mmCIF file of C-alpha atoms in Angstrom:
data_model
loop_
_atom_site.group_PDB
_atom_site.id
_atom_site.type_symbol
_atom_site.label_atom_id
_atom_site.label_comp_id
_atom_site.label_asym_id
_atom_site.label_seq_id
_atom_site.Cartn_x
_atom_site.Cartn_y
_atom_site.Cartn_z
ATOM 1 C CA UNK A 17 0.000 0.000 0.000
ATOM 2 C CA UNK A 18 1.159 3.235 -0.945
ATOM 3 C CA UNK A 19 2.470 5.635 2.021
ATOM 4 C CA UNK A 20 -0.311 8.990 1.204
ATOM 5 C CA UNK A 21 -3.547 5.917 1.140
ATOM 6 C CA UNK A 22 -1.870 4.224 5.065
ATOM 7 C CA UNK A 23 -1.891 8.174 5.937
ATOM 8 C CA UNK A 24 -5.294 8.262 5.140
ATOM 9 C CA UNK A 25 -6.188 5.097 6.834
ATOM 10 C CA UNK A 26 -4.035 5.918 10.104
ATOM 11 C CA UNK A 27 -6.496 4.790 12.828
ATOM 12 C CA UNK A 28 -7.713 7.023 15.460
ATOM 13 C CA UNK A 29 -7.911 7.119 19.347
ATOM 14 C CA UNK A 30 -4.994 4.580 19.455
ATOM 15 C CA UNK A 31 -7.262 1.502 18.060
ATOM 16 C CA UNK A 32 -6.290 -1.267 16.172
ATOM 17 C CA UNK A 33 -6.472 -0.507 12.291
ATOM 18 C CA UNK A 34 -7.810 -3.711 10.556
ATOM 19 C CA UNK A 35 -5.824 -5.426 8.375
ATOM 20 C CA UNK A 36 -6.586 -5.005 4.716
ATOM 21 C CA UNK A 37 -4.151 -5.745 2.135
ATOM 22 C CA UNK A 38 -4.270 -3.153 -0.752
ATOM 23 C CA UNK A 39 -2.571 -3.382 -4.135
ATOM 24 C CA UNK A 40 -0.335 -0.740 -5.735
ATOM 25 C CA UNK A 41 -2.070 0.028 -8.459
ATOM 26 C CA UNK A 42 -3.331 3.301 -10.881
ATOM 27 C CA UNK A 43 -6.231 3.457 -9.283
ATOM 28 C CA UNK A 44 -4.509 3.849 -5.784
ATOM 29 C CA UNK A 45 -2.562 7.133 -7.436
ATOM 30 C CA UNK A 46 -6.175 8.442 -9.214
ATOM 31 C CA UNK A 47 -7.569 8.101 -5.448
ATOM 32 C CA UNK A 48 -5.313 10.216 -3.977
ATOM 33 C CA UNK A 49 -5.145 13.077 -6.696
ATOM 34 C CA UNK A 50 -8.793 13.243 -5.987
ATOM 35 C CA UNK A 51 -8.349 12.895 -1.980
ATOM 36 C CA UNK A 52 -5.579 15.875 -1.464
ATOM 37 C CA UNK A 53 -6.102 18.837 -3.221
ATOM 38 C CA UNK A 54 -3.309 20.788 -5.258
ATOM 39 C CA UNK A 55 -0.804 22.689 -3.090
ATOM 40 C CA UNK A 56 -0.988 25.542 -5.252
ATOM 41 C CA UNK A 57 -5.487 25.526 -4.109
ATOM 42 C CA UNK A 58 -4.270 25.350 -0.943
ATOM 43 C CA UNK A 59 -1.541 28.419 -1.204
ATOM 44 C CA UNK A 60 -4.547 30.759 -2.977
ATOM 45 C CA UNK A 61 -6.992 30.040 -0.595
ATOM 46 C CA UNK A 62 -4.588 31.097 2.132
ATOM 47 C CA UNK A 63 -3.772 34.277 0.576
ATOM 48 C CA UNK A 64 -7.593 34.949 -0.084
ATOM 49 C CA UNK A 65 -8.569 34.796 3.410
ATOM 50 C CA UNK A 66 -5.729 36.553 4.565
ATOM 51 C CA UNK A 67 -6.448 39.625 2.610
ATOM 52 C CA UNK A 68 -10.676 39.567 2.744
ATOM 53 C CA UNK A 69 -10.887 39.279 6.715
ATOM 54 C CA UNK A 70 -9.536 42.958 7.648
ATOM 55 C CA UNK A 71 -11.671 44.146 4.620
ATOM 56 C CA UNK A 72 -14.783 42.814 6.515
ATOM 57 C CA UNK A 73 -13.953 43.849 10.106
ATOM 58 C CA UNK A 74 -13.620 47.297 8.776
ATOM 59 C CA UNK A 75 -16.646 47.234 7.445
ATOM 60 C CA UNK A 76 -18.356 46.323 10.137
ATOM 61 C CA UNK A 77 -17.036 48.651 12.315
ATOM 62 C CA UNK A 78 -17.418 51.336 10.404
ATOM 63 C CA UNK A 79 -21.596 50.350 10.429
ATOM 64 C CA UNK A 80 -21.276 49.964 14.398
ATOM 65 C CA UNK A 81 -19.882 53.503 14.444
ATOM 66 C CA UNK A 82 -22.600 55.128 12.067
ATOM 67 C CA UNK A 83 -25.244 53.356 14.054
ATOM 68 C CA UNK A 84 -23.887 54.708 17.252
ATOM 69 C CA UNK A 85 -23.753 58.157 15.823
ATOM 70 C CA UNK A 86 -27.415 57.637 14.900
ATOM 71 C CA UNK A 87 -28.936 56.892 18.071
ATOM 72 C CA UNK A 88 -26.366 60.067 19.791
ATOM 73 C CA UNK A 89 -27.982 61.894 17.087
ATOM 74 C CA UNK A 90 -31.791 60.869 17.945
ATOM 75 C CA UNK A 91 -31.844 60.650 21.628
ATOM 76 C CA UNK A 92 -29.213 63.358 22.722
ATOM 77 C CA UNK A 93 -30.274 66.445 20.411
ATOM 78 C CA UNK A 94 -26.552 67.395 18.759
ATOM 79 C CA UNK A 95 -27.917 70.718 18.356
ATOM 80 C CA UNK A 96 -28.294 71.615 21.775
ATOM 81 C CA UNK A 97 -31.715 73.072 22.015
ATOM 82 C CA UNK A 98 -32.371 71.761 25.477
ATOM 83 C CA UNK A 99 -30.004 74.141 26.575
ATOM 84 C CA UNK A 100 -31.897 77.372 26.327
ATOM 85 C CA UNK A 101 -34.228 76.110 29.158
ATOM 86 C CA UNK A 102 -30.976 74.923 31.479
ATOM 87 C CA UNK A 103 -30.215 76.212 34.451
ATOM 88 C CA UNK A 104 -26.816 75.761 36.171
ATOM 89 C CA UNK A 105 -26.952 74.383 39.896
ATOM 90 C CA UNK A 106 -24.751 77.599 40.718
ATOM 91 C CA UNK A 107 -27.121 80.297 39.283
ATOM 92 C CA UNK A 108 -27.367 82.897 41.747
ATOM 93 C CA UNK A 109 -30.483 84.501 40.160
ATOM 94 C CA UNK A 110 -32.659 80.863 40.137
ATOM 95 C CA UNK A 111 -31.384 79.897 43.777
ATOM 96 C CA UNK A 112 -34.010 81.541 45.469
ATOM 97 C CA UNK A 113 -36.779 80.382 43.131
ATOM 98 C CA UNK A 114 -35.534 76.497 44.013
ATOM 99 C CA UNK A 115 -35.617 77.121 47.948
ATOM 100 C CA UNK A 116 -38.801 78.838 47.616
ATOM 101 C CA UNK A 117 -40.628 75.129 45.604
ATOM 102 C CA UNK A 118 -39.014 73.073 47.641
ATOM 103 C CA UNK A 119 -39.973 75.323 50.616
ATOM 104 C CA UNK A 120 -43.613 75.216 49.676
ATOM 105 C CA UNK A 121 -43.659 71.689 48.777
ATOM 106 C CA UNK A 122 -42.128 70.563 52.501
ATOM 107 C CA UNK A 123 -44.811 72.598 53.909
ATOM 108 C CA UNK A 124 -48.064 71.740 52.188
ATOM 109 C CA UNK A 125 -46.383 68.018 52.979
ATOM 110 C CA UNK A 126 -46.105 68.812 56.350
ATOM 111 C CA UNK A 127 -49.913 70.376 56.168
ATOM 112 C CA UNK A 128 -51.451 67.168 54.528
ATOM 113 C CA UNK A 129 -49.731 64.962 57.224
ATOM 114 C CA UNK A 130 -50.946 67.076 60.228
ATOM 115 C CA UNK A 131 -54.360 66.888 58.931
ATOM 116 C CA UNK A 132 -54.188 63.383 58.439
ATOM 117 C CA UNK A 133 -53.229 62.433 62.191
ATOM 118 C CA UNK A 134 -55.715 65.056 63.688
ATOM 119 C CA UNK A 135 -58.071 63.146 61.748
ATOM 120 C CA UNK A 136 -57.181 59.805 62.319
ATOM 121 C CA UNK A 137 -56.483 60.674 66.189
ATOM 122 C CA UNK A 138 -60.041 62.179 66.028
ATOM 123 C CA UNK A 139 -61.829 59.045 64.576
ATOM 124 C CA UNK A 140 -60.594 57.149 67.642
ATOM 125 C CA UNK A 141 -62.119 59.376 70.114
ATOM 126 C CA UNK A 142 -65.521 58.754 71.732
ATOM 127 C CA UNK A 143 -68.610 60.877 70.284
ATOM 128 C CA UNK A 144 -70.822 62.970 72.502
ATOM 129 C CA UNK A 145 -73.323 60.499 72.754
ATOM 130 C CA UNK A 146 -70.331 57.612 73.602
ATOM 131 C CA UNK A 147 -69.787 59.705 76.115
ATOM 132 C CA UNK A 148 -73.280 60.903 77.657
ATOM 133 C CA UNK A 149 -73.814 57.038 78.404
ATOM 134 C CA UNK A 150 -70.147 56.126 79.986
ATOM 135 C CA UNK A 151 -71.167 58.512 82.595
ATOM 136 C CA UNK A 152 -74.579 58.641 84.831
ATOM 137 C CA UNK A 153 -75.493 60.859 87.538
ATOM 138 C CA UNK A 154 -78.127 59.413 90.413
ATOM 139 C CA UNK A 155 -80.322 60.980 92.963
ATOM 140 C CA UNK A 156 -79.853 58.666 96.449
ATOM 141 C CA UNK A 157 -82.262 61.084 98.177
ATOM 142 C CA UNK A 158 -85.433 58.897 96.897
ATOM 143 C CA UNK A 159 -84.200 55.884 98.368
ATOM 144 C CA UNK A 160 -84.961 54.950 101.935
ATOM 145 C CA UNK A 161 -82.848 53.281 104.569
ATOM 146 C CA UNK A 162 -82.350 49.692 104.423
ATOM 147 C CA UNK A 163 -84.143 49.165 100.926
ATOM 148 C CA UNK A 164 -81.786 48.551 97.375
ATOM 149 C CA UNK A 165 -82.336 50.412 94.270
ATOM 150 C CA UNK A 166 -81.148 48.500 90.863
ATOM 151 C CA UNK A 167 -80.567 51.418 88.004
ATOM 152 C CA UNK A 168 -78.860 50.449 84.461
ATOM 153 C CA UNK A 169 -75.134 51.997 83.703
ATOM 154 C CA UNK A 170 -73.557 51.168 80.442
ATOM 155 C CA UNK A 171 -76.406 48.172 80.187
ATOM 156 C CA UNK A 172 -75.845 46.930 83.464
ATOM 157 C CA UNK A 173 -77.697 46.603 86.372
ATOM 158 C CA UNK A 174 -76.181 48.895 89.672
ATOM 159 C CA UNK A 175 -77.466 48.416 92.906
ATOM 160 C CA UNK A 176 -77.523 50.849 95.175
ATOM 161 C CA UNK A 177 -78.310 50.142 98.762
ATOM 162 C CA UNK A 178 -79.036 52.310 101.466
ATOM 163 C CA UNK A 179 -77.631 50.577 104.556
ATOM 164 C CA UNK A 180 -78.679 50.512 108.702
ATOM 165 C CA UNK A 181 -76.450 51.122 111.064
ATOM 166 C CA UNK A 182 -77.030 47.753 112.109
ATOM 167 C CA UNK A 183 -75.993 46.494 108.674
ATOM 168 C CA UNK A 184 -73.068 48.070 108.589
ATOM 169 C CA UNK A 185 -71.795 46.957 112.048
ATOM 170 C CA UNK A 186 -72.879 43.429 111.002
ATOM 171 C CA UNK A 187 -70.784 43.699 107.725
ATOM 172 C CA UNK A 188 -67.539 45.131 109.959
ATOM 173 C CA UNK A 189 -67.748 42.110 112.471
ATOM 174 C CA UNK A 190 -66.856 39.846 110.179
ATOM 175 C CA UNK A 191 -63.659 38.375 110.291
ATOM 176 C CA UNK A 192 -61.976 38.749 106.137
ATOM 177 C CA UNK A 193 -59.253 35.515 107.030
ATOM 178 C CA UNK A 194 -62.292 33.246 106.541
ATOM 179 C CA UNK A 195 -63.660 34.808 103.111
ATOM 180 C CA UNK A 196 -62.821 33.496 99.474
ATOM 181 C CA UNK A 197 -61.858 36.840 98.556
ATOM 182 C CA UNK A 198 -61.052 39.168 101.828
ATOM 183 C CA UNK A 199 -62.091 42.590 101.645
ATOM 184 C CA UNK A 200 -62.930 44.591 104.499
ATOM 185 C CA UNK A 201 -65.823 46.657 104.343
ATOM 186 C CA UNK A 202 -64.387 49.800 104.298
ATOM 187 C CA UNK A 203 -62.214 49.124 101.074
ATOM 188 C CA UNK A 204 -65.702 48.543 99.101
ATOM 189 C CA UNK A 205 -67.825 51.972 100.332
ATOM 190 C CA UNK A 206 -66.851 55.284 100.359
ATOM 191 C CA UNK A 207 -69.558 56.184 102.600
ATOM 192 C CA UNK A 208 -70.872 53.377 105.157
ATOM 193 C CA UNK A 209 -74.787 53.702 104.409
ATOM 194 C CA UNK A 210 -74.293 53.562 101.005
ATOM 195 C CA UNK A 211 -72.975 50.921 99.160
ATOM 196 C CA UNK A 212 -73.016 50.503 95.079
ATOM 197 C CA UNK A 213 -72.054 47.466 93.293
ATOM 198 C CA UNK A 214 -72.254 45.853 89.984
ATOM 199 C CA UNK A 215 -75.415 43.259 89.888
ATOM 200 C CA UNK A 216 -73.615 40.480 87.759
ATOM 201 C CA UNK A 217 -72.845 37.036 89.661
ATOM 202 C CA UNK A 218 -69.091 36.885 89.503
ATOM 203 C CA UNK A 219 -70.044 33.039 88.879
ATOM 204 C CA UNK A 220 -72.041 32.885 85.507
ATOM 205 C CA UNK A 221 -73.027 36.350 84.902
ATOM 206 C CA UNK A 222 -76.422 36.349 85.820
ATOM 207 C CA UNK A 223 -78.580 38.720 88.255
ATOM 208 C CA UNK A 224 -78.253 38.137 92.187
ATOM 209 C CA UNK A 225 -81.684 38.955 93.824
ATOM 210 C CA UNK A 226 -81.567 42.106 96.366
ATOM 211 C CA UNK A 227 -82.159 41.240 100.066
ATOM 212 C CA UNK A 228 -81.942 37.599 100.099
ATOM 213 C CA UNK A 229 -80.259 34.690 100.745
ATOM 214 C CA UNK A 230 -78.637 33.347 104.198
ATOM 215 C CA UNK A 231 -76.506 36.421 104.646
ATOM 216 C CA UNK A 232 -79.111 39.007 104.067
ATOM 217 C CA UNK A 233 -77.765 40.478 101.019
ATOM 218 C CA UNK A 234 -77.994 38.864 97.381
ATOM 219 C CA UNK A 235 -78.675 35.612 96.157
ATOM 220 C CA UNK A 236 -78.057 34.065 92.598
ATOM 221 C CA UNK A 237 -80.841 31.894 91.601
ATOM 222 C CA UNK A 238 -78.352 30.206 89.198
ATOM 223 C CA UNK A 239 -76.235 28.387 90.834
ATOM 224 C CA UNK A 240 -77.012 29.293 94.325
ATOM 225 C CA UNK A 241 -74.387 31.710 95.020
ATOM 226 C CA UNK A 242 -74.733 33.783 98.808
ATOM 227 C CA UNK A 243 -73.610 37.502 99.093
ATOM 228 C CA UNK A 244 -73.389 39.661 102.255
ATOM 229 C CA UNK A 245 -74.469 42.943 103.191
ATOM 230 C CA UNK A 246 -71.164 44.309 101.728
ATOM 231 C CA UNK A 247 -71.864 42.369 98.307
ATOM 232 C CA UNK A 248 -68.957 39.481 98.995
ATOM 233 C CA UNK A 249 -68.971 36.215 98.641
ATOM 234 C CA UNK A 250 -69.624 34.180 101.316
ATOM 235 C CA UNK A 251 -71.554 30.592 100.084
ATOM 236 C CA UNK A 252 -71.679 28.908 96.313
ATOM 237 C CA UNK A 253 -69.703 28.804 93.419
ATOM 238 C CA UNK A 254 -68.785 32.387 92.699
ATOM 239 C CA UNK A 255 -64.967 32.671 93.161
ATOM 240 C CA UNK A 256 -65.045 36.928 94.145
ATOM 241 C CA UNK A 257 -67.319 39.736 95.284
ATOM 242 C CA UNK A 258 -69.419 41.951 93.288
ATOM 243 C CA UNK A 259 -67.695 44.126 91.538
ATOM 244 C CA UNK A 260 -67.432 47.529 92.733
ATOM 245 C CA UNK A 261 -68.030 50.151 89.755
ATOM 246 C CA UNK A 262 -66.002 53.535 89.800
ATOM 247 C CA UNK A 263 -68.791 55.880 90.374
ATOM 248 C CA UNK A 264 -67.492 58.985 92.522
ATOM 249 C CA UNK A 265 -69.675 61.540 94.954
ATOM 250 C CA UNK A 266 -70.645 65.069 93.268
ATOM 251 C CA UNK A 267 -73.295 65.752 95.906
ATOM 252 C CA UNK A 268 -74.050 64.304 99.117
ATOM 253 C CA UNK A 269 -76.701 62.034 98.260
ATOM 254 C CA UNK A 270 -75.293 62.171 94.308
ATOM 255 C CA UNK A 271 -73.294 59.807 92.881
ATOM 256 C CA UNK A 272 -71.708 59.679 89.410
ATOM 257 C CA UNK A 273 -71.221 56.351 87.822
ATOM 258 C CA UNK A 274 -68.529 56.153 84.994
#
């Protein structure tokens, strides 16, 4: 086999190359004039792309460049009208025309948010008629010694009992280390023959009845709860007293409740 065909037929990889046994014949030479072209082909194409690759790298970047100078030309106004309406950061004669926007715009800000709080501060306060029923004045004149009054605050029932002097010694003799929820008498009325507390059963929530039970005070029909003459517990399943309501003295047989 001729040297140019076994270059031809070199294997690849490092594998074996099969063993064929080839003839040296003319068809062997036509083979390879057809295989590998002329030297002097191979010289001309050289030369070809040697000289035609510059030609095309100028050309396109001479395009780049014109299509840069096209969109400068489009977007950033080469003549330079814009300028007419510029003014300079430094400009003595414009300075005072800047602090005075940016003045005016900081204060109607600082307007709008004012306004805004006084507004929102204002939604969360209590109207006039929020108000009228958080507070309640009462008359205790009407209401004779050793009877209870039940009136409606905030709708809830308020008693409002008129004690003896017998009840309140009775309530004063009795000794608090025993109770379920100590409280002296004297902590739960700010005047001795007149003592206000909230009518709920500190149990379930229902309504105690006035003068009864085994302690002479209230009883809850519920559940069987027993309150004293001072409105504490003292028999059932309520765990406290009544509830003492702030109500204050504006008079001295007024109260105000609220």
């Amino acid at each position: 086999m001729s040297p140019l065909l076994s270059l031809y037929l070199r294997p690849v990889g490092g594998a074996r190359r099969p063993h064929v046994s080839f003839s040296h014949t003319e068809t062997d030479r036509r083979l390879l004039t057809q295989l590998v072209p002329p030297l002097p082909a191979i010289m001309m194409l050289k030369k070809l792309s040697s000289s035609v690759a510059p030609r095309c790298m100028q050309t396109f970047q001479g395009r780049a460049a014109l299509s840069t100078k096209t969109v400068v030309e489009t977007y950033e106004s080469p003549d330079h009208y814009f300028e007419k309406d510029r003014i300079d950061a430094g400009d003595p004669s414009k300075r005072a025309f800047t602090y005075f926007m940016l003045g005016g715009a900081r204060v109607a800000y600082a307007t709008a948010a004012r306004l805004a709080v006084i507004k929102f501060v204002g939604s969360m306060s209590a109207s006039a008629d929020v108000l009228a029923l958080a507070t309640a004045e009462f008359d205790l004149s009407n209401i004779s010694e050793g009877s209870t009054v039940t009136v409606k605050w905030r709708g809830k029932p308020i008693f409002i009992k008129h004690r003896t002097a017998k009840e309140i010694d009775i309530s004063n003799q009795v000794d608090v280390t025993n109770l379920r929820d100590p409280e002296t008498d004297a902590v739960r009325v700010q005047k001795p023959q007149w003592l206000v507390v909230l009518g709920v059963c500190t149990h379930l929530g229902c309504v105690p009845t006035s003068d009864a039970g085994e302690y002479g005070g209230w009883f809850c029909p519920c559940h069987g709860s027993h309150y004293d003459l001072s409105g504490r517990i003292r028999k059932g399943p309520a765990p406290l007293n009544l509830e003492i309501p702030p109500y204050a003295f504006i008079e001295d047989e007024k109260i105000l409740l609220g």
